[in-house]
Amino acid sequence: MTVTPPLAGLRVLELARILAGPWIGQVLADLGADVVKVEAPEGDDTRKWGPPFVEGAGEEHLSAAYFHSANRGKRSITADFRTPEGQALVRRLAAHADVVVENFKVGGLEKYGLDAASLRAAYPRLIYCSVTGFGQTGPYAPRAGYDFLVQGMGGVMSLTGEPEGAPMKAAYATADIYTGLYATIGILSALRRRDATGEGATLDMALLDSQIAVLGNQALNYLVSGNLPPRLGNAHPNIVPYDVFPVADGHIIIATGNDGQWRKLCEVLGEAGLADDPAYVDNRSRVKNRVALTERLHALCQRYTKADLLAALEKVGVPAGPINAVDEVFADPQVVARGVRVDLASAEAKGGAIPTVASPIVMDGVRQVSPRPSPRLGEHADEVLNDPAWGGRLG
């Protein structure tokens, strides 16, 4: 039985490049939206952010892997916003769109008449989502926003890394990706409201806002106590033991979430009495005495191999796991069984397919991932411009 994607019929005009904006478009495309990506004549910057590049069936490559990480499921056309023709094309498409996504600097589209105020005045039902580094208001609004800078400004780097080491960013673009996800939630909420009121919405999404929002318990630890959260490496600020531990042949993660799991951990390690030590009997005590306890546990864990200790902990229900390299991630039987890697058919690609990491959304047993690979630059110009759904005429 063919299942209709949940956002089938939704039209999204993406005037975005790099990551946060395209991430929004990709999530919506995975859910069935028709996403038209309007690129400058030279293309999205990330098409050139390689190596590695996806190899083509001929001599030319099909853009950098980075581009393909955020652009599957879309149709690509080109337009030069600096020209009257390009501006007219975007306005024509906006007239038929449900959603516009853009990530230009604040005011960057105003001179072309493609900003939120201009397009929403013409099309009141439009959901217009602007993504910037710092938002449309405030003293930093005019600044360009970059994920690395925002990780630093948003506090996450002060929390990441070893206590005596340098501040450390995450290995992937947290501010960009979280902003893309929060923006997608905002767009879907605005569409739901439009169903009730008939009115569109203007969304002001900032990388800095999103990065601070996902500080989670670390932010509240500070706001409640007034104490700055320290860098703890892999340790947890509120739970002990919840860390990386050395074993005879490497390292594993042990993540005890309650006193019952703590007691079972001690039994597995052959030190049942440790659970009753007044210094470690409950989580508050263990947090207070984390340094001494961690040293004890390091010594105990190193008596076991990775496989043996993980098996023993799994048997008694103590949360623990390996630290996988990326190749091990995609070879993991759980990951394979869940179909997280998907190979999208592409006649232009060497080998006939382009690999992708599927959306984590599974609805009614169906993983929501577009079957369409990332587009070549301007690939769908004729198709989109002749599509009646976007104001064109067949023929």
PDB file of N, CA and C in Angstrom, residues 80-89 91:
ATOM      1  N   ASP A  80      19.520  35.159  -9.944  1.00  0.00           N
ATOM      2  CA  ASP A  80      20.388  36.210  -9.439  1.00  0.00           C
ATOM      3  C   ASP A  80      19.507  37.289  -8.820  1.00  0.00           C
ATOM      4  N   PHE A  81      19.486  37.354  -7.489  1.00  0.00           N
ATOM      5  CA  PHE A  81      18.611  38.290  -6.786  1.00  0.00           C
ATOM      6  C   PHE A  81      18.959  39.745  -7.099  1.00  0.00           C
ATOM      7  N   ARG A  82      20.139  39.983  -7.628  1.00  0.00           N
ATOM      8  CA  ARG A  82      20.555  41.363  -7.897  1.00  0.00           C
ATOM      9  C   ARG A  82      19.916  41.917  -9.167  1.00  0.00           C
ATOM     10  N   THR A  83      19.289  41.079  -9.943  1.00  0.00           N
ATOM     11  CA  THR A  83      18.686  41.519 -11.206  1.00  0.00           C
ATOM     12  C   THR A  83      17.166  41.567 -11.079  1.00  0.00           C
ATOM     13  N   PRO A  84      16.513  42.449 -11.835  1.00  0.00           N
ATOM     14  CA  PRO A  84      15.048  42.485 -11.819  1.00  0.00           C
ATOM     15  C   PRO A  84      14.430  41.149 -12.214  1.00  0.00           C
ATOM     16  N   GLU A  85      15.080  40.439 -13.150  1.00  0.00           N
ATOM     17  CA  GLU A  85      14.545  39.146 -13.590  1.00  0.00           C
ATOM     18  C   GLU A  85      14.577  38.122 -12.455  1.00  0.00           C
ATOM     19  N   GLY A  86      15.693  38.096 -11.722  1.00  0.00           N
ATOM     20  CA  GLY A  86      15.794  37.174 -10.602  1.00  0.00           C
ATOM     21  C   GLY A  86      14.794  37.486  -9.509  1.00  0.00           C
ATOM     22  N   GLN A  87      14.636  38.762  -9.213  1.00  0.00           N
ATOM     23  CA  GLN A  87      13.672  39.181  -8.188  1.00  0.00           C
ATOM     24  C   GLN A  87      12.244  38.815  -8.603  1.00  0.00           C
ATOM     25  N   ALA A  88      11.922  39.030  -9.861  1.00  0.00           N
ATOM     26  CA  ALA A  88      10.577  38.710 -10.351  1.00  0.00           C
ATOM     27  C   ALA A  88      10.308  37.218 -10.274  1.00  0.00           C
ATOM     28  N   LEU A  89      11.337  36.417 -10.575  1.00  0.00           N
ATOM     29  CA  LEU A  89      11.176  34.966 -10.500  1.00  0.00           C
ATOM     30  C   LEU A  89      10.872  34.528  -9.069  1.00  0.00           C
ATOM     31  N   ARG A  91       9.560  36.310  -6.648  1.00  0.00           N
ATOM     32  CA  ARG A  91       8.223  36.760  -6.261  1.00  0.00           C
ATOM     33  C   ARG A  91       7.146  35.885  -6.883  1.00  0.00           C
TER      34      ARG A  91
END
